[in-house]
Short mmCIF file of C-alpha atoms in Angstrom, two decimals:
data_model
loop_
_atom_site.label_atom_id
_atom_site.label_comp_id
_atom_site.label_asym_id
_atom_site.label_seq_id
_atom_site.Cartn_x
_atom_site.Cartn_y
_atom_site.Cartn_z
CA UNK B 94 -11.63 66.31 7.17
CA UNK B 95 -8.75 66.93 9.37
CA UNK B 96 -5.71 68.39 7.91
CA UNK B 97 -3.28 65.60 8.55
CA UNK B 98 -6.08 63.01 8.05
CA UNK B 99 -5.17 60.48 5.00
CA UNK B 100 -8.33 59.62 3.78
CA UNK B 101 -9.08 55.90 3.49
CA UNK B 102 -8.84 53.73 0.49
CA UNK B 103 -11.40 51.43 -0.64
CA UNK B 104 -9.42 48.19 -2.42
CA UNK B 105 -11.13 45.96 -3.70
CA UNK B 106 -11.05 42.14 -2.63
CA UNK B 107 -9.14 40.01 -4.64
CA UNK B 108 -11.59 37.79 -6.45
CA UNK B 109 -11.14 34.06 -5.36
CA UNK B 110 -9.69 31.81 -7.51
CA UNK B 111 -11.22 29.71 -10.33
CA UNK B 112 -10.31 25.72 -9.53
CA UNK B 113 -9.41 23.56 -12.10
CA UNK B 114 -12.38 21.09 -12.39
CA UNK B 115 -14.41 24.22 -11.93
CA UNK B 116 -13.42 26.07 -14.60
CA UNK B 117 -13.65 23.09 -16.38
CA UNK B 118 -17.21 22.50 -16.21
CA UNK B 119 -17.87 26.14 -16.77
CA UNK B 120 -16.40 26.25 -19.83
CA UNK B 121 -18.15 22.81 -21.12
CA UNK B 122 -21.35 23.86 -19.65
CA UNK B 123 -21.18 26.85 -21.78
CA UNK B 124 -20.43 24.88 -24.95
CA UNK B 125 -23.03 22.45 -24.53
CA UNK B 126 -25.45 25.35 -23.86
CA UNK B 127 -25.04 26.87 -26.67
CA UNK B 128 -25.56 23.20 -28.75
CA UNK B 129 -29.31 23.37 -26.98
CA UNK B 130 -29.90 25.77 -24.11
CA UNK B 131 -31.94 22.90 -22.02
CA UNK B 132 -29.06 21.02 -22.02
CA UNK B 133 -28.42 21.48 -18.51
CA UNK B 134 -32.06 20.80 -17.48
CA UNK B 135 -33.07 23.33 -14.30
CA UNK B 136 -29.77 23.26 -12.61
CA UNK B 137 -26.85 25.54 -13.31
CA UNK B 138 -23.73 25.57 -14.57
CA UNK B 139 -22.62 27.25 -11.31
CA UNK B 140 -24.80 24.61 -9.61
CA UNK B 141 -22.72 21.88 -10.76
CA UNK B 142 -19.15 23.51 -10.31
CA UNK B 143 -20.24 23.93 -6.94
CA UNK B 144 -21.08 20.04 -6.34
CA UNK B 145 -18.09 19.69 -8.24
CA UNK B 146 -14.67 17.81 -6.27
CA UNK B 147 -12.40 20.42 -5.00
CA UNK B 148 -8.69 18.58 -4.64
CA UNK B 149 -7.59 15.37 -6.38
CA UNK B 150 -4.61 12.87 -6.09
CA UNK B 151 -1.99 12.32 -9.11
CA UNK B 152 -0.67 9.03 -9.83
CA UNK B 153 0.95 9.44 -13.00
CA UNK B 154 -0.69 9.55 -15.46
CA UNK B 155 -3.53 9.33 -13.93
CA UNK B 156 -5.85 11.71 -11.83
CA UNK B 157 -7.57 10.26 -9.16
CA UNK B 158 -10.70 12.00 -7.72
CA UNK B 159 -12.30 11.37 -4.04
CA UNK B 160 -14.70 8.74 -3.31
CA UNK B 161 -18.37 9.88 -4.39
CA UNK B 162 -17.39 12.89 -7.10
CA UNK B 163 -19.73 13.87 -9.29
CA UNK B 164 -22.16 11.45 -7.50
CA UNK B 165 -24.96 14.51 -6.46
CA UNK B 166 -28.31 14.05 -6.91
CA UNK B 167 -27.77 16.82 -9.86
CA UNK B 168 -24.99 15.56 -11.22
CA UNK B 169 -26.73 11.52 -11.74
CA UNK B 170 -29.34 13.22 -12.80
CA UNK B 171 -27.39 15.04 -15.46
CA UNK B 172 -25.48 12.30 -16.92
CA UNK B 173 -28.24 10.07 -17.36
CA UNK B 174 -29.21 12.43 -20.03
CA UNK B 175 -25.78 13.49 -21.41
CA UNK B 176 -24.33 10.84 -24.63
CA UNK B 177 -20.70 9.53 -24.20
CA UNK B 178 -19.62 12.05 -26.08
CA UNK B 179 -21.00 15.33 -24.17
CA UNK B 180 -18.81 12.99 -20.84
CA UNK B 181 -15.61 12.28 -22.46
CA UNK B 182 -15.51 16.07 -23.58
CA UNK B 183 -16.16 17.10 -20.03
CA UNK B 184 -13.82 14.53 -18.50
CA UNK B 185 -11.30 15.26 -21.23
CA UNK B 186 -11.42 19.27 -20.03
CA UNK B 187 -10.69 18.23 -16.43
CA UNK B 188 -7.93 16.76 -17.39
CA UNK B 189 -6.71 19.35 -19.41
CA UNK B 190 -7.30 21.87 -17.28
CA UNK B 191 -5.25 20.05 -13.89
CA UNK B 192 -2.41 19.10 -16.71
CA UNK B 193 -2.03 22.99 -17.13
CA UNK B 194 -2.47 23.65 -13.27
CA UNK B 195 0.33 21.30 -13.02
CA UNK B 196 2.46 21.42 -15.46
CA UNK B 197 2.73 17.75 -16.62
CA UNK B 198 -0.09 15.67 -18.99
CA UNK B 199 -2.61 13.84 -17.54
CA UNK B 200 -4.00 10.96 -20.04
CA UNK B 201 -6.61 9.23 -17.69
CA UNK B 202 -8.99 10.04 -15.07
CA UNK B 203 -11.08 7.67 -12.29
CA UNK B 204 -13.01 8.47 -9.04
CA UNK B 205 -11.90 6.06 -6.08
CA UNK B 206 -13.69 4.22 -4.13
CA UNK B 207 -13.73 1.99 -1.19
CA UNK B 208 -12.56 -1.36 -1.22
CA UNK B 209 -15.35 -4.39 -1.57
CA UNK B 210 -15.51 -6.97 1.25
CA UNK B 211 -16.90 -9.15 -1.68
CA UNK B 212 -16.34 -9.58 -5.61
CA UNK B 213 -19.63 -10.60 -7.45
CA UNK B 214 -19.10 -12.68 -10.39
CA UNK B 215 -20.23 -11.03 -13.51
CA UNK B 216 -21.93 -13.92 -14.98
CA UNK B 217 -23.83 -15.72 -11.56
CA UNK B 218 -26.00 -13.05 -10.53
CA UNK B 219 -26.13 -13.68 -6.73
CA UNK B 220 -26.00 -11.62 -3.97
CA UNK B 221 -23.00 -10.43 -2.51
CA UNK B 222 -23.29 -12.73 0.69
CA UNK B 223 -23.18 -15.26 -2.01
CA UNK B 224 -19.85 -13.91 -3.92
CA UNK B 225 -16.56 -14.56 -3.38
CA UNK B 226 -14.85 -12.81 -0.50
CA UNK B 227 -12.29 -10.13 -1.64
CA UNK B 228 -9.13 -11.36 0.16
CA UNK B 229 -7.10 -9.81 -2.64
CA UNK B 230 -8.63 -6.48 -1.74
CA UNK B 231 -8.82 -5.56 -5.27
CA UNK B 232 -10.77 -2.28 -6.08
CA UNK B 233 -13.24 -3.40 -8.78
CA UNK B 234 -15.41 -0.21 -7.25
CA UNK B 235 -12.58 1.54 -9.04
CA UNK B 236 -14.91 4.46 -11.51
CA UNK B 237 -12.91 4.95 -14.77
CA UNK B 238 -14.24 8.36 -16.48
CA UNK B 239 -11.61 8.57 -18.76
CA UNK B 240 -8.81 6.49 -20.54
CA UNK B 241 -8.37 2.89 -21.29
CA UNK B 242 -7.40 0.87 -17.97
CA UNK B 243 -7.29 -2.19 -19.63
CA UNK B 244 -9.94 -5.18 -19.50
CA UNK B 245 -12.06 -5.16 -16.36
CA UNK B 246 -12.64 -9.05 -16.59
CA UNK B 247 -12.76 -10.05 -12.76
CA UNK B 248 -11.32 -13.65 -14.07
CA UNK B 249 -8.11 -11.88 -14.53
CA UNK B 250 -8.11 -11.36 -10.36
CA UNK B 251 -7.36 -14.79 -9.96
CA UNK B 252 -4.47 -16.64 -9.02
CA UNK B 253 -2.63 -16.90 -12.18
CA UNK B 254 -2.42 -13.82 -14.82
CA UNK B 255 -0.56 -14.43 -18.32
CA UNK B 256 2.12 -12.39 -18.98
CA UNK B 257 0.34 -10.23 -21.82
CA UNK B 258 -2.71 -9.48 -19.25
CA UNK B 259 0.04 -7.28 -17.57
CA UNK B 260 1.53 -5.39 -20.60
CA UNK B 261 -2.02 -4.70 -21.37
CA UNK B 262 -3.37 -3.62 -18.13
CA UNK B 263 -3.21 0.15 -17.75
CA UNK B 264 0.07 1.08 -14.99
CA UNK B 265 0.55 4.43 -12.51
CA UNK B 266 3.07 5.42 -9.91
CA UNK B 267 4.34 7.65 -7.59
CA UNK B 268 7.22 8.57 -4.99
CA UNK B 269 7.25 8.62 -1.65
CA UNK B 270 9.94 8.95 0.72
CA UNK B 271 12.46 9.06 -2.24
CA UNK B 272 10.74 5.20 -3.26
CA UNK B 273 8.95 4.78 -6.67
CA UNK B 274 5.87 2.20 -6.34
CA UNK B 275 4.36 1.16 -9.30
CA UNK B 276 0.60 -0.61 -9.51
CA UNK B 277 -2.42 -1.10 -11.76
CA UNK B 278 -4.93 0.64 -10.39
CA UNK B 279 -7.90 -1.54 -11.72
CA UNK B 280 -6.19 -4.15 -10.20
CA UNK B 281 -4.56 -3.16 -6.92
CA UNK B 282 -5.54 -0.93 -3.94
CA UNK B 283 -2.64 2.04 -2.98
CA UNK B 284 -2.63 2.80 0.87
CA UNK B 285 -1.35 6.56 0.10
CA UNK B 286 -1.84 6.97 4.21
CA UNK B 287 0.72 4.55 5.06
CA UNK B 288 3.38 6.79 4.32
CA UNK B 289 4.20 7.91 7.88
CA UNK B 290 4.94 4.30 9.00
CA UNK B 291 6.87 3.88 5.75
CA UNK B 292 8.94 6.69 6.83
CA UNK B 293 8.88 5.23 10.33
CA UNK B 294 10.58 2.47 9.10
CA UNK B 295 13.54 3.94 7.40
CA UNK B 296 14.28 5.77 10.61
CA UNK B 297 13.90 2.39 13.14
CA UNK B 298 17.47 1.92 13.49
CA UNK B 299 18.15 5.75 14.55
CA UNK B 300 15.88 6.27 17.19
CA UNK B 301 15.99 9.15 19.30
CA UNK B 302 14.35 8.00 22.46
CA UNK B 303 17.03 6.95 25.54
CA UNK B 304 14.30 4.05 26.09
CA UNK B 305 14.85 2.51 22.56
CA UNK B 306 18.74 2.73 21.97
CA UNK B 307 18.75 -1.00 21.59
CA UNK B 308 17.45 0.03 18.36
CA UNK B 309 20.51 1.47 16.96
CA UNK B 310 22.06 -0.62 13.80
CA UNK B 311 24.73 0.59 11.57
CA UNK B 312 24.20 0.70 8.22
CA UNK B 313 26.89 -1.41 7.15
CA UNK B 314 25.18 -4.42 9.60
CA UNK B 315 21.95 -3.86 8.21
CA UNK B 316 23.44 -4.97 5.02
CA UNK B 317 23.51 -8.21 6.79
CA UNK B 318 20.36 -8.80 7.66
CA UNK B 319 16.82 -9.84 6.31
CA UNK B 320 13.24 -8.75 6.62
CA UNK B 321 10.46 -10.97 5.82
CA UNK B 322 7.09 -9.10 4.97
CA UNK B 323 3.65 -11.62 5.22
CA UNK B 324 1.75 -9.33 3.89
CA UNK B 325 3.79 -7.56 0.68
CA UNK B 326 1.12 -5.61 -1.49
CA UNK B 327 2.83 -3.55 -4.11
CA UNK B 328 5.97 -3.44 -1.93
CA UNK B 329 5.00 -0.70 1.01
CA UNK B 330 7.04 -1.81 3.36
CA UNK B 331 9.24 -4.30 1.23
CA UNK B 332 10.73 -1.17 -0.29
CA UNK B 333 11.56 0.65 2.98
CA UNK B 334 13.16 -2.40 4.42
CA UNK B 335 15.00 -2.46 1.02
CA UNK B 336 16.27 1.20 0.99
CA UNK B 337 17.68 0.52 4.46
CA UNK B 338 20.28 -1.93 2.69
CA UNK B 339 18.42 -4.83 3.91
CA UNK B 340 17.25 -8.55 2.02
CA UNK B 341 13.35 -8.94 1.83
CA UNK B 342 11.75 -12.36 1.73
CA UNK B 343 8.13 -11.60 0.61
CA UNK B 344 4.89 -13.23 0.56
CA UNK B 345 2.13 -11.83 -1.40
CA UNK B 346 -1.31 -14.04 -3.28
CA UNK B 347 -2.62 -10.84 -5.54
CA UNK B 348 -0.59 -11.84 -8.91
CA UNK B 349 -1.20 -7.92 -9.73
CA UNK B 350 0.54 -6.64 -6.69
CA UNK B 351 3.20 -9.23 -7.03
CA UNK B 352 4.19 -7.48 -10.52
CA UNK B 353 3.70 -4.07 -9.22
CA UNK B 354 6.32 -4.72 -6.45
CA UNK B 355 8.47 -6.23 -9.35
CA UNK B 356 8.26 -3.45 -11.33
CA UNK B 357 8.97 -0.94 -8.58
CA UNK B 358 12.06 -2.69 -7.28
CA UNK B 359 13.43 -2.25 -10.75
CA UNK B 360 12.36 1.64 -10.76
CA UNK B 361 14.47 1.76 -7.67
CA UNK B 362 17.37 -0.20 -8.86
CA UNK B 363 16.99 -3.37 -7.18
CA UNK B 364 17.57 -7.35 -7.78
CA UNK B 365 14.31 -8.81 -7.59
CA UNK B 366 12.93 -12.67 -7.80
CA UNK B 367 9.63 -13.81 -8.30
CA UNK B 368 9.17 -17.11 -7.40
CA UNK B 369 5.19 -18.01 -9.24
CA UNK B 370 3.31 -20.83 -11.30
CA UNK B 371 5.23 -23.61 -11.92
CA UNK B 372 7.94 -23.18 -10.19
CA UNK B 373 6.01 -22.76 -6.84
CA UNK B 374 4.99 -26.60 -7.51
CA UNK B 375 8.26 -27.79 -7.44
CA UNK B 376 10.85 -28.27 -4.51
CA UNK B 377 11.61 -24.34 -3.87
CA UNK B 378 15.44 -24.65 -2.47
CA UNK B 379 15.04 -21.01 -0.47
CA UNK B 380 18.99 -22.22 0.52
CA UNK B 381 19.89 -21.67 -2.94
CA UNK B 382 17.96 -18.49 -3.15
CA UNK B 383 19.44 -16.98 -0.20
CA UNK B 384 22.53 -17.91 -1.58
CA UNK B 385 22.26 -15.51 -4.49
CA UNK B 386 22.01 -11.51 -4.32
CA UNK B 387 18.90 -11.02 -5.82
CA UNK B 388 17.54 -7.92 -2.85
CA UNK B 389 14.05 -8.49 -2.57
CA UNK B 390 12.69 -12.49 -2.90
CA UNK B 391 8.91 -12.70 -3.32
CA UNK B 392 6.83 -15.99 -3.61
CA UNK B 393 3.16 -15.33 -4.95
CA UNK B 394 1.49 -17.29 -2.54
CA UNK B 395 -0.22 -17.88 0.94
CA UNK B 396 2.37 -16.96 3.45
CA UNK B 397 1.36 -19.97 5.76
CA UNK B 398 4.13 -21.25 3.57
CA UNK B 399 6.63 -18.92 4.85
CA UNK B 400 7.96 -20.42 7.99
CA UNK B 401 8.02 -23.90 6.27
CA UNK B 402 10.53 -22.23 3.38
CA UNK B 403 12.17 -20.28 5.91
CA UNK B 404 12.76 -23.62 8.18
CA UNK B 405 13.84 -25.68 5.38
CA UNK B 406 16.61 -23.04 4.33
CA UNK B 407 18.22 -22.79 7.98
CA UNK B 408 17.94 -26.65 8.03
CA UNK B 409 19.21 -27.21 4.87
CA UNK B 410 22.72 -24.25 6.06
CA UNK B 411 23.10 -26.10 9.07
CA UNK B 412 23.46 -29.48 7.29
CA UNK B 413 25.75 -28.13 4.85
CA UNK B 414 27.46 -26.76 7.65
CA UNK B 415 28.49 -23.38 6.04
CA UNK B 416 31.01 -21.67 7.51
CA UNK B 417 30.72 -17.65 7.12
CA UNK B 418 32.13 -15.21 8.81
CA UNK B 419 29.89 -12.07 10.25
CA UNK B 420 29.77 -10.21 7.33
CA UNK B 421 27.86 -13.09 5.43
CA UNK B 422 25.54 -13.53 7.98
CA UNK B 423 22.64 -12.30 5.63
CA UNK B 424 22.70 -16.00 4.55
CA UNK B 425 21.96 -17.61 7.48
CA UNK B 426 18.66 -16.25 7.53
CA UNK B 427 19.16 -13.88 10.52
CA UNK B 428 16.02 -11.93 10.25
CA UNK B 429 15.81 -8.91 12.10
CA UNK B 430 12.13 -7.74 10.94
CA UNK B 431 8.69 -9.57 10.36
CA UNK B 432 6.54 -7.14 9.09
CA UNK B 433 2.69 -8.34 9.56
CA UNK B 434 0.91 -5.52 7.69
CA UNK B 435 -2.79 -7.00 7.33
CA UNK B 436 -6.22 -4.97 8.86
CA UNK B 437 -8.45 -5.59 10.93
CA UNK B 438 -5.69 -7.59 12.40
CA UNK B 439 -2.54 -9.52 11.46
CA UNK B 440 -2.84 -12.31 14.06
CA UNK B 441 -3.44 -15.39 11.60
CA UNK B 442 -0.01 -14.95 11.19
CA UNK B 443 1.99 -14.50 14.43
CA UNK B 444 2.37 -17.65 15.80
CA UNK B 445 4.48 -18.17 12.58
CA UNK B 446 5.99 -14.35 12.75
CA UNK B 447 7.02 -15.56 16.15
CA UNK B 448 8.94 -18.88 14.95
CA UNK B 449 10.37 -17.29 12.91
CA UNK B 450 12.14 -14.46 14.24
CA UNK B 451 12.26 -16.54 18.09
CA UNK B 452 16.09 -18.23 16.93
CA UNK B 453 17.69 -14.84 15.60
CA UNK B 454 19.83 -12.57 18.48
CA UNK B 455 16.76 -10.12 18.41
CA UNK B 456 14.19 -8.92 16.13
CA UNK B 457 11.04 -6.95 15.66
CA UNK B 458 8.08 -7.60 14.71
CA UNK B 459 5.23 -5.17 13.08
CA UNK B 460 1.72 -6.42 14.00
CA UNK B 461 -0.77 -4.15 12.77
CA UNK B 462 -4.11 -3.50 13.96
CA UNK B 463 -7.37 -1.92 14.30
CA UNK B 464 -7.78 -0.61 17.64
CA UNK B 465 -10.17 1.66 19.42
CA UNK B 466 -8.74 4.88 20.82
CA UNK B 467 -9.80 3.38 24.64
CA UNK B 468 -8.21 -0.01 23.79
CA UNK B 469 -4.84 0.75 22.70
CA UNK B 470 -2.50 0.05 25.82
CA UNK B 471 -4.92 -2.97 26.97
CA UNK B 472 -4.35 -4.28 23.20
CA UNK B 473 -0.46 -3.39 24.00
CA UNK B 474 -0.27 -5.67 26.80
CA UNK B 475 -2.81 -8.71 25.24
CA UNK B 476 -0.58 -8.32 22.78
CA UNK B 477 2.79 -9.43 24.86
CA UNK B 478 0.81 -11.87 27.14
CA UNK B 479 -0.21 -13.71 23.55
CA UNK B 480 3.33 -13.20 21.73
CA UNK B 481 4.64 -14.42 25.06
CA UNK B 482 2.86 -17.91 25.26
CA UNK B 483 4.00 -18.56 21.82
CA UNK B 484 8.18 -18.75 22.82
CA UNK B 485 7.49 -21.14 26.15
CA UNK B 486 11.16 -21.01 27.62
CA UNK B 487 13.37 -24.23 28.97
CA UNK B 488 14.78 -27.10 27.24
CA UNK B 489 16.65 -27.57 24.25
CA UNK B 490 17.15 -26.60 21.18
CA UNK B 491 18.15 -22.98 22.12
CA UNK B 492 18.52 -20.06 24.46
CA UNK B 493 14.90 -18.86 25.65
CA UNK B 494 13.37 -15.69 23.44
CA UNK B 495 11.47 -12.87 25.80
CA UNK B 496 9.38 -10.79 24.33
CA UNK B 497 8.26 -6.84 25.09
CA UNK B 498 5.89 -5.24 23.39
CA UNK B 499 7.83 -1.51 23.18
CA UNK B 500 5.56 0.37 21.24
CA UNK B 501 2.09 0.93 19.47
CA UNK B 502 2.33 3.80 16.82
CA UNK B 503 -0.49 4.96 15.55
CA UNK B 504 -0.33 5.47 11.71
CA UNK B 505 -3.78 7.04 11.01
CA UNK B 506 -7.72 6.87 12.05
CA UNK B 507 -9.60 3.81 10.32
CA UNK B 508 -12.95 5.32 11.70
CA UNK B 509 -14.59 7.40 13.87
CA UNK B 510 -12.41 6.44 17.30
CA UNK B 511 -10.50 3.53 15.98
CA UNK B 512 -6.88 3.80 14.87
CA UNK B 513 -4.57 1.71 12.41
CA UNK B 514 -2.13 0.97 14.91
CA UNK B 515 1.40 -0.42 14.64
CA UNK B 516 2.75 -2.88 17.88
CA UNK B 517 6.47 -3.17 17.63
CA UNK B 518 7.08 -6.47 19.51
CA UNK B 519 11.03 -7.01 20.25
CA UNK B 520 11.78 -10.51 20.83
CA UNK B 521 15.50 -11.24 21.88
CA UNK B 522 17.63 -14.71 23.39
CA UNK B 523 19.42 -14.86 26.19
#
C-alpha cells in the first residue's frame, strides 16, 4: 500500500425499503402459516408481496387501489381457498399498515375499476348488449375488500333516490386546488385526472399569452357573471367556476352526483339549490331563482332542458322590464361560460351551448373531446366551421355572434394516441 493511500471502505447498501401493502402481507402470510403451513399452497409469501400493488390513492377514508390488484393468477388462486375471515384480516392489515405510513386512519378499502358501458340488471340475466346502457357512468365494477359502502342495489342508480338511501350510502372526499369534492364512491365515478383543466379554469381570466388578453376579467366583474355546466358530475368544474366568484346553473341526471356536488358546495361554503322530484314537474320560474343568491343552481335532469329554462328566465326579465344597473347584471343571465364536459364528445349539446351563450357580449365555451394526436388542429377548425353555422348572422333580433375557436388544451391521454382534449370556442357580438 502506498503511504498516503487511504484504503477504501466497503459500506454496505442501504437495504430497500419495506412498502406498506408488502409488509402487510408478510406479516399475515406468516400468521396464517403458522395456523397450517400449506396455507399458502406452492407460492410464497414473497411471491405474493411481489404481485402485490405498489402505490394507492386516498379518498378519505377510504384507500383506493389500481385497477386489477390482487387479480394474479396466484393471488385468484389463493383467495378461492382463503375463508372471509383469513381476507378481512389481510385487508384489515393493509389498511393498518398505510394508516401508519400516513399518519391518518383508514376505515375502508376497494380496488377501482373501469367504468361499464352497460349495467346488467341483477335479476334478468341477459347479456350485456341486452342491459341498460350506463349513461350515468356509475362504477358498479367498483371491488369493495373492506368496509361497509352501503347497499349495492343497482335500483338505487335510478332516477329518484330517497333521502335515507343517501345517509346510508358510504361518502369520501378529497381537495384539490384548495376545493373539497365529496362523492359516494359505489355510486359515482371521480375523474382525479381532470385536475389540470380544473386548475386551468381558475386561471382563464389571467392569461399570460399577448394572443388571449381578451381574456382578462376582474374579479369584482366576475362576481357578475354566470356559468352554466351541461354536464355537472360531482361539481368538477361547477366548483372552479364557483371559487372564481362566479353563479353556476347546473345540469346533472345521476341523483348520486347531484348530492355529492350538494354536499361539496357546503364543504366549501357555498349557497346551493337543488331543484329535483316534484318540483321539477311543476312550472320551474328560473327568474325567481336567479333572483335569489343561492351560488351554485343545479336541476337533476337532462340538460336538453337547459336552454328552454334559461330562455324562459331572460324572457320572463325582459317582460318585467327590470331595470339594474351593471353591478346586478348577474341577473340578467349574462353567461360568460358553457362548460360541455362529456367524452367521447360533447356535441349533443352545442347547438344549445351555442344559443345560449350567442346573446351575451362574449363568452366561452368548453367542448370536450376525444381526439387523436394527428386530428387535433383539423378537429380545431371542424370545430369553428360547425359552431359557426349554428349563429347564421343578419336580421333581427340582435347584433351577429362570430365565433373562433382559440384553443384546444389537452388535459390528459384517453388511450394509446388519443387525447382528452379541451376546445375553448369564444363567441362574441358585434
Amino acid at each position: 500500500m502506498a503511504v498516503n493511500e487511504t484504503p477504501k471502505r466497503h459500506t454496505k447498501p442501504k437495504p430497500k425499503p419495506v412498502l406498506p401493502i408488502e409488509a402487510a402481507i408478510t406479516a399475515w402470510a406468516s400468521n396464517l402459516q403458522a395456523e397450517s403451513a400449506a396455507a399458502l399452497g406452492e407460492v410464497s409469501a414473497a411471491e405474493l408481496a411481489a404481485q402485490a400493488p405498489k402505490r394507492w390513492t386516498v379518498y378519505e377514508p377510504m384507500v383506493l387501489l389500481p385497477s386489477g390488484s390482487f387479480a394474479s393468477p396466484a393471488w385468484t388462486s389463493l383467495k378461492s381457498t382463503l375463508s372471509n375471515s383469513q381476507l378481512e384480516d389481510l385487508w384489515s392489515r393493509i389498511l393498518s399498515k398505510i394508516s401508519r405510513k400516513s399518519g391518518t386512519s383508514f376505515t375502508h378499502l376497494a380496488v377501482n375499476e373501469g367504468i361499464p358501458l352497460h349495467l346488467r340488471d341483477q335479476d334478468d340475466g341477459g347479456t350485456a348488449e341486452e342491459d341498460r346502457e350506463n349513461i350515468l357512468r356509475s362504477p358498479s365494477g367498483l371491488q369493495v375488500l373492506y368496509g361497509d359502502f352501503g347497499a349495492c342495489d343497482l335500483r338505487l342508480s335510478g332516477e329518484e333516490v330517497a333521502e335515507a338511501d343517501f345517509e346510508a350510502a358510504f361518502w369520501v372526499t378529497t381537495k384539490q386546488n384548495g376545493i373539497h369534492q365529496t362523492w359516494a364512491p359505489r355510486w359515482t365515478m371521480f375523474s382525479r385526472g381532470n385536475i389540470k383543466e380544473k386548475s386551468r379554469v381558475l386561471s382563464f381570466h389571467e392569461p399570460t399569452e399577448p394572443e388571449l388578453q381578451h381574456r382578462s376579467v376582474s374579479s369584482s366583474a366576475l362576481r357578475n357573471q354566470w356559468a352554466v355546466d351541461m354536464y355537472a358530475g360531482i361539481g368538477y368544474f361547477v366548483f372552479s367556476y364557483a371559487k372564481l366568484g362566479m353563479r353556476v346553473l347546473c345540469w346533472e341526471l345521476n341523483p348520486w352526483s347531484v348530492e355529492g356536488l350538494r354536499r361539496g358546495a357546503i364543504s366549501n361554503g357555498w349557497s346551493v339549490r337543488v331543484i329535483r322530484g316534484a318540483e321539477l314537474a311543476s312550472d320551474v320560474d328560473l327568474s325567481d331563482i336567479v333572483a335569489g343568491d343561492a351560488r351554485i343552481v343545479v336541476f337533476q335532469e337532462d340538460n336538453a332542458m337547459a336552454l328552454r329554462r334559461i330562455q324562459q328566465a331572460r324572457k320572463k326579465l325582459v317582460e318585467q322590464q327590470v331595470d339594474l344597473d351593471a353591478t346586478e347584471r348577474s341577473r340578467k343571465l349574462d353567461v360568460l361560460h358553457v362548460n360541455c364536459g362529456f367524452l367521447p364528445s360533447s356535441e349533443l349539446c352545442w347547438a344549445d351551448a351555442m344559443e345560449i351563450a350567442k346573446d351575451c357580449p362574449r363568452a366561452w365555451l368548453h367542448l370536450h373531446e376525444n381526439v387523436g394526436v394527428a386530428d387535433i388542429e383539423k378537429r380545431r377548425l371542424d370545430i369553428k366551421e360547425t359552431l359557426t353555422s349554428m349563429v347564421p348572422c343578419g336580421g333581427p333580433p340582435g347584433p351577429c355572434a362570430s365565433v373562433d375557436v382559440e384553443h384546444a388544451e389537452l388535459v390528459k391521454t384517453y388511450a394509446p394516441g388519443v387525447w382528452h382534449c379541451v376546445f375553448d370556442a369564444y363567441s362574441c357580438t358585434s
